[in-house]
PDB file of C-alpha atoms in Angstrom:
ATOM      1  CA  MET A 137     139.455 115.309  94.473  1.00  0.00           C
ATOM      2  CA  ASP A 138     136.249 113.214  94.719  1.00  0.00           C
ATOM      3  CA  ASP A 139     134.322 115.355  92.216  1.00  0.00           C
ATOM      4  CA  GLU A 140     136.723 114.298  89.473  1.00  0.00           C
ATOM      5  CA  ARG A 141     135.989 110.594  89.797  1.00  0.00           C
ATOM      6  CA  PRO A 142     134.136 109.088  86.834  1.00  0.00           C
ATOM      7  CA  ILE A 143     130.542 107.944  87.114  1.00  0.00           C
ATOM      8  CA  GLY A 144     131.608 104.294  86.991  1.00  0.00           C
ATOM      9  CA  TRP A 145     133.516 104.730  90.252  1.00  0.00           C
ATOM     10  CA  TRP A 146     130.464 106.268  91.949  1.00  0.00           C
ATOM     11  CA  VAL A 147     128.124 103.567  90.634  1.00  0.00           C
ATOM     12  CA  LYS A 148     130.438 100.784  91.843  1.00  0.00           C
ATOM     13  CA  ARG A 149     130.958 102.462  95.218  1.00  0.00           C
ATOM     14  CA  LEU A 150     127.225 102.922  95.740  1.00  0.00           C
ATOM     15  CA  ASP A 151     126.542  99.327  94.693  1.00  0.00           C
ATOM     16  CA  THR A 152     129.159  98.036  97.153  1.00  0.00           C
ATOM     17  CA  LEU A 153     127.737 100.108 100.005  1.00  0.00           C
ATOM     18  CA  LEU A 154     124.132  99.125  99.238  1.00  0.00           C
ATOM     19  CA  GLU A 155     125.110  95.446  99.159  1.00  0.00           C
ATOM     20  CA  GLU A 156     126.920  95.824 102.487  1.00  0.00           C
ATOM     21  CA  ALA A 157     123.997  97.651 104.118  1.00  0.00           C
ATOM     22  CA  LEU A 158     121.398  95.172 102.865  1.00  0.00           C
ATOM     23  CA  ASP A 159     123.555  92.172 103.791  1.00  0.00           C
ATOM     24  CA  SER A 160     123.804  93.493 107.329  1.00  0.00           C
ATOM     25  CA  VAL A 161     120.028  94.020 107.541  1.00  0.00           C
ATOM     26  CA  VAL A 162     119.126  90.510 106.429  1.00  0.00           C
ATOM     27  CA  ALA A 163     121.912  88.939 108.494  1.00  0.00           C
ATOM     28  CA  GLY A 164     120.164  90.335 111.576  1.00  0.00           C
ATOM     29  CA  GLU A 165     117.390  87.820 110.857  1.00  0.00           C
ATOM     30  CA  GLY A 166     119.835  85.007 110.086  1.00  0.00           C
ATOM     31  CA  LEU A 167     119.152  85.385 106.373  1.00  0.00           C
ATOM     32  CA  THR A 168     121.103  85.977 103.203  1.00  0.00           C
ATOM     33  CA  ARG A 169     120.136  88.378 100.448  1.00  0.00           C
ATOM     34  CA  ARG A 170     118.880  85.352  98.504  1.00  0.00           C
ATOM     35  CA  HIS A 171     116.550  84.469 101.401  1.00  0.00           C
ATOM     36  CA  TRP A 172     115.197  88.020 101.276  1.00  0.00           C
ATOM     37  CA  GLN A 173     114.582  87.830  97.517  1.00  0.00           C
ATOM     38  CA  VAL A 174     112.644  84.583  97.880  1.00  0.00           C
ATOM     39  CA  LEU A 175     110.738  85.775 100.959  1.00  0.00           C
ATOM     40  CA  HIS A 176     109.844  89.054  99.264  1.00  0.00           C
ATOM     41  CA  SER A 177     108.732  87.318  96.074  1.00  0.00           C
ATOM     42  CA  LEU A 178     106.289  85.230  98.124  1.00  0.00           C
ATOM     43  CA  ALA A 179     104.935  88.168 100.129  1.00  0.00           C
ATOM     44  CA  GLY A 180     102.391  89.027  97.461  1.00  0.00           C
ATOM     45  CA  GLY A 181     100.510  85.772  97.962  1.00  0.00           C
ATOM     46  CA  THR A 182     100.548  82.166  96.842  1.00  0.00           C
ATOM     47  CA  ASP A 183     102.970  81.261  94.078  1.00  0.00           C
ATOM     48  CA  ARG A 184     104.196  78.127  92.369  1.00  0.00           C
ATOM     49  CA  GLU A 185     107.678  76.931  93.319  1.00  0.00           C
ATOM     50  CA  ALA A 186     108.738  76.623  89.679  1.00  0.00           C
ATOM     51  CA  ASP A 187     107.699  80.241  89.049  1.00  0.00           C
ATOM     52  CA  VAL A 188     109.723  81.516  92.018  1.00  0.00           C
ATOM     53  CA  VAL A 189     112.794  79.569  90.888  1.00  0.00           C
ATOM     54  CA  THR A 190     112.420  80.880  87.322  1.00  0.00           C
ATOM     55  CA  ALA A 191     111.823  84.487  88.409  1.00  0.00           C
ATOM     56  CA  LEU A 192     114.982  84.498  90.528  1.00  0.00           C
ATOM     57  CA  ALA A 193     117.183  82.514  88.132  1.00  0.00           C
ATOM     58  CA  ASP A 194     119.406  85.511  87.331  1.00  0.00           C
ATOM     59  CA  PHE A 195     120.386  85.971  90.965  1.00  0.00           C
ATOM     60  CA  PRO A 196     123.161  83.973  92.620  1.00  0.00           C
ATOM     61  CA  GLY A 197     122.238  80.988  94.773  1.00  0.00           C
ATOM     62  CA  ASP A 198     119.741  78.179  94.528  1.00  0.00           C
ATOM     63  CA  ALA A 199     116.169  79.328  95.152  1.00  0.00           C
ATOM     64  CA  GLY A 200     115.053  75.733  95.755  1.00  0.00           C
ATOM     65  CA  THR A 201     117.531  75.337  98.609  1.00  0.00           C
ATOM     66  CA  ILE A 202     116.430  78.668 100.077  1.00  0.00           C
ATOM     67  CA  LEU A 203     112.771  77.628  99.836  1.00  0.00           C
ATOM     68  CA  ALA A 204     113.592  74.431 101.715  1.00  0.00           C
ATOM     69  CA  ASP A 205     115.315  76.468 104.435  1.00  0.00           C
ATOM     70  CA  LEU A 206     112.392  78.883 104.729  1.00  0.00           C
ATOM     71  CA  ALA A 207     110.004  75.921 104.953  1.00  0.00           C
ATOM     72  CA  ALA A 208     112.168  74.339 107.676  1.00  0.00           C
ATOM     73  CA  ARG A 209     111.927  77.623 109.632  1.00  0.00           C
ATOM     74  CA  GLY A 210     108.142  77.369 109.380  1.00  0.00           C
ATOM     75  CA  TRP A 211     107.954  80.508 107.236  1.00  0.00           C
ATOM     76  CA  VAL A 212     106.760  78.882 103.999  1.00  0.00           C
ATOM     77  CA  ASP A 213     104.089  76.244 103.443  1.00  0.00           C
ATOM     78  CA  ARG A 214     104.375  74.002 100.403  1.00  0.00           C
ATOM     79  CA  THR A 215     101.330  72.288  98.985  1.00  0.00           C
ATOM     80  CA  VAL A 216     101.350  68.956  97.178  1.00  0.00           C
ATOM     81  CA  ALA A 217     100.475  70.813  93.962  1.00  0.00           C
ATOM     82  CA  GLY A 218     103.701  72.837  94.193  1.00  0.00           C
ATOM     83  CA  SER A 219     102.141  76.050  95.481  1.00  0.00           C
ATOM     84  CA  LEU A 220     103.863  78.107  98.147  1.00  0.00           C
ATOM     85  CA  HIS A 221     102.668  80.718 100.583  1.00  0.00           C
ATOM     86  CA  LEU A 222     104.064  82.482 103.608  1.00  0.00           C
ATOM     87  CA  THR A 223     102.902  81.306 107.005  1.00  0.00           C
ATOM     88  CA  ALA A 224     102.005  83.853 109.680  1.00  0.00           C
ATOM     89  CA  GLU A 225     105.585  83.580 110.969  1.00  0.00           C
ATOM     90  CA  GLY A 226     106.935  84.059 107.447  1.00  0.00           C
ATOM     91  CA  ALA A 227     104.754  87.111 106.897  1.00  0.00           C
ATOM     92  CA  ALA A 228     105.940  88.586 110.207  1.00  0.00           C
ATOM     93  CA  ALA A 229     109.577  87.957 109.232  1.00  0.00           C
ATOM     94  CA  HIS A 230     108.949  89.551 105.841  1.00  0.00           C
ATOM     95  CA  ASP A 231     107.430  92.609 107.525  1.00  0.00           C
ATOM     96  CA  ARG A 232     110.421  92.981 109.884  1.00  0.00           C
ATOM     97  CA  VAL A 233     112.990  92.693 107.114  1.00  0.00           C
ATOM     98  CA  SER A 234     110.940  94.864 104.772  1.00  0.00           C
ATOM     99  CA  ARG A 235     110.916  97.691 107.322  1.00  0.00           C
ATOM    100  CA  ALA A 236     114.700  97.397 107.749  1.00  0.00           C
ATOM    101  CA  VAL A 237     115.260  97.332 103.972  1.00  0.00           C
ATOM    102  CA  GLY A 238     113.007 100.395 103.713  1.00  0.00           C
ATOM    103  CA  ARG A 239     115.206 102.212 106.231  1.00  0.00           C
ATOM    104  CA  VAL A 240     118.289 101.462 104.123  1.00  0.00           C
ATOM    105  CA  ARG A 241     116.498 102.791 101.036  1.00  0.00           C
ATOM    106  CA  ARG A 242     115.402 105.941 102.870  1.00  0.00           C
ATOM    107  CA  HIS A 243     118.922 106.556 104.197  1.00  0.00           C
ATOM    108  CA  THR A 244     120.250 106.165 100.668  1.00  0.00           C
ATOM    109  CA  ALA A 245     118.036 109.035  99.530  1.00  0.00           C
ATOM    110  CA  ASP A 246     118.614 111.316 102.546  1.00  0.00           C
ATOM    111  CA  GLY A 247     118.999 114.918 101.427  1.00  0.00           C
ATOM    112  CA  LEU A 248     117.485 114.276  98.006  1.00  0.00           C
ATOM    113  CA  SER A 249     114.139 115.609  96.936  1.00  0.00           C
ATOM    114  CA  ARG A 250     111.755 113.133  95.353  1.00  0.00           C
ATOM    115  CA  GLN A 251     112.394 114.830  92.018  1.00  0.00           C
ATOM    116  CA  GLU A 252     116.184 114.524  92.418  1.00  0.00           C
ATOM    117  CA  TYR A 253     115.889 110.850  93.243  1.00  0.00           C
ATOM    118  CA  GLU A 254     113.541 110.166  90.325  1.00  0.00           C
ATOM    119  CA  ARG A 255     115.777 112.148  87.965  1.00  0.00           C
ATOM    120  CA  THR A 256     118.850 110.214  89.136  1.00  0.00           C
ATOM    121  CA  VAL A 257     117.132 106.887  88.465  1.00  0.00           C
ATOM    122  CA  LEU A 258     115.990 108.144  85.053  1.00  0.00           C
ATOM    123  CA  VAL A 259     119.512 109.282  84.142  1.00  0.00           C
ATOM    124  CA  LEU A 260     121.056 105.970  85.242  1.00  0.00           C
ATOM    125  CA  ALA A 261     118.418 104.002  83.315  1.00  0.00           C
ATOM    126  CA  ARG A 262     119.122 106.037  80.202  1.00  0.00           C
ATOM    127  CA  MET A 263     122.874 105.470  80.586  1.00  0.00           C
ATOM    128  CA  VAL A 264     122.275 101.717  80.897  1.00  0.00           C
ATOM    129  CA  GLU A 265     120.186 101.804  77.715  1.00  0.00           C
ATOM    130  CA  ASN A 266     122.933 103.773  75.915  1.00  0.00           C
ATOM    131  CA  VAL A 267     125.646 101.296  76.864  1.00  0.00           C
ATOM    132  CA  GLU A 268     123.434  98.294  76.039  1.00  0.00           C
ATOM    133  CA  ARG A 269     122.710  99.804  72.632  1.00  0.00           C
ATOM    134  CA  ALA A 270     126.437 100.473  72.059  1.00  0.00           C
ATOM    135  CA  LEU A 271     127.124  96.824  72.922  1.00  0.00           C
ATOM    136  CA  GLY A 272     124.460  95.698  70.455  1.00  0.00           C
ATOM    137  CA  ARG A 273     122.040  94.520  73.162  1.00  0.00           C
ATOM    138  CA  GLY A 274     119.375  97.154  72.767  1.00  0.00           C
TER     139      GLY A 274
END
């Protein structure tokens, strides 16, 4: 019976499905999830390459390599001073992928009220804090 599965099973299952859904969305643009993370981090405006690499250091893959690929696509301009910004083509690509990612997020919350969704996130965050504290990390 599904209701008897522990929370860890549900969390892992949801994570797997979200990864699969998001991978399929970005693959439609010829991107990886890492491309999306870099593209999205640059969408707010100009940034320094070193800052982007540092901000995304905890995620798998080499942000520098991804930046080079995005620049080769004509989606990112690099200045001599190490600043980066999205080109018009890069901004358009970001908008397309962002809309698709938004659809995945909305589908994930189908049938949930805003309050249910917010409460679920709050409960999961509290559980993470509890486990981190039990492991001596909090």
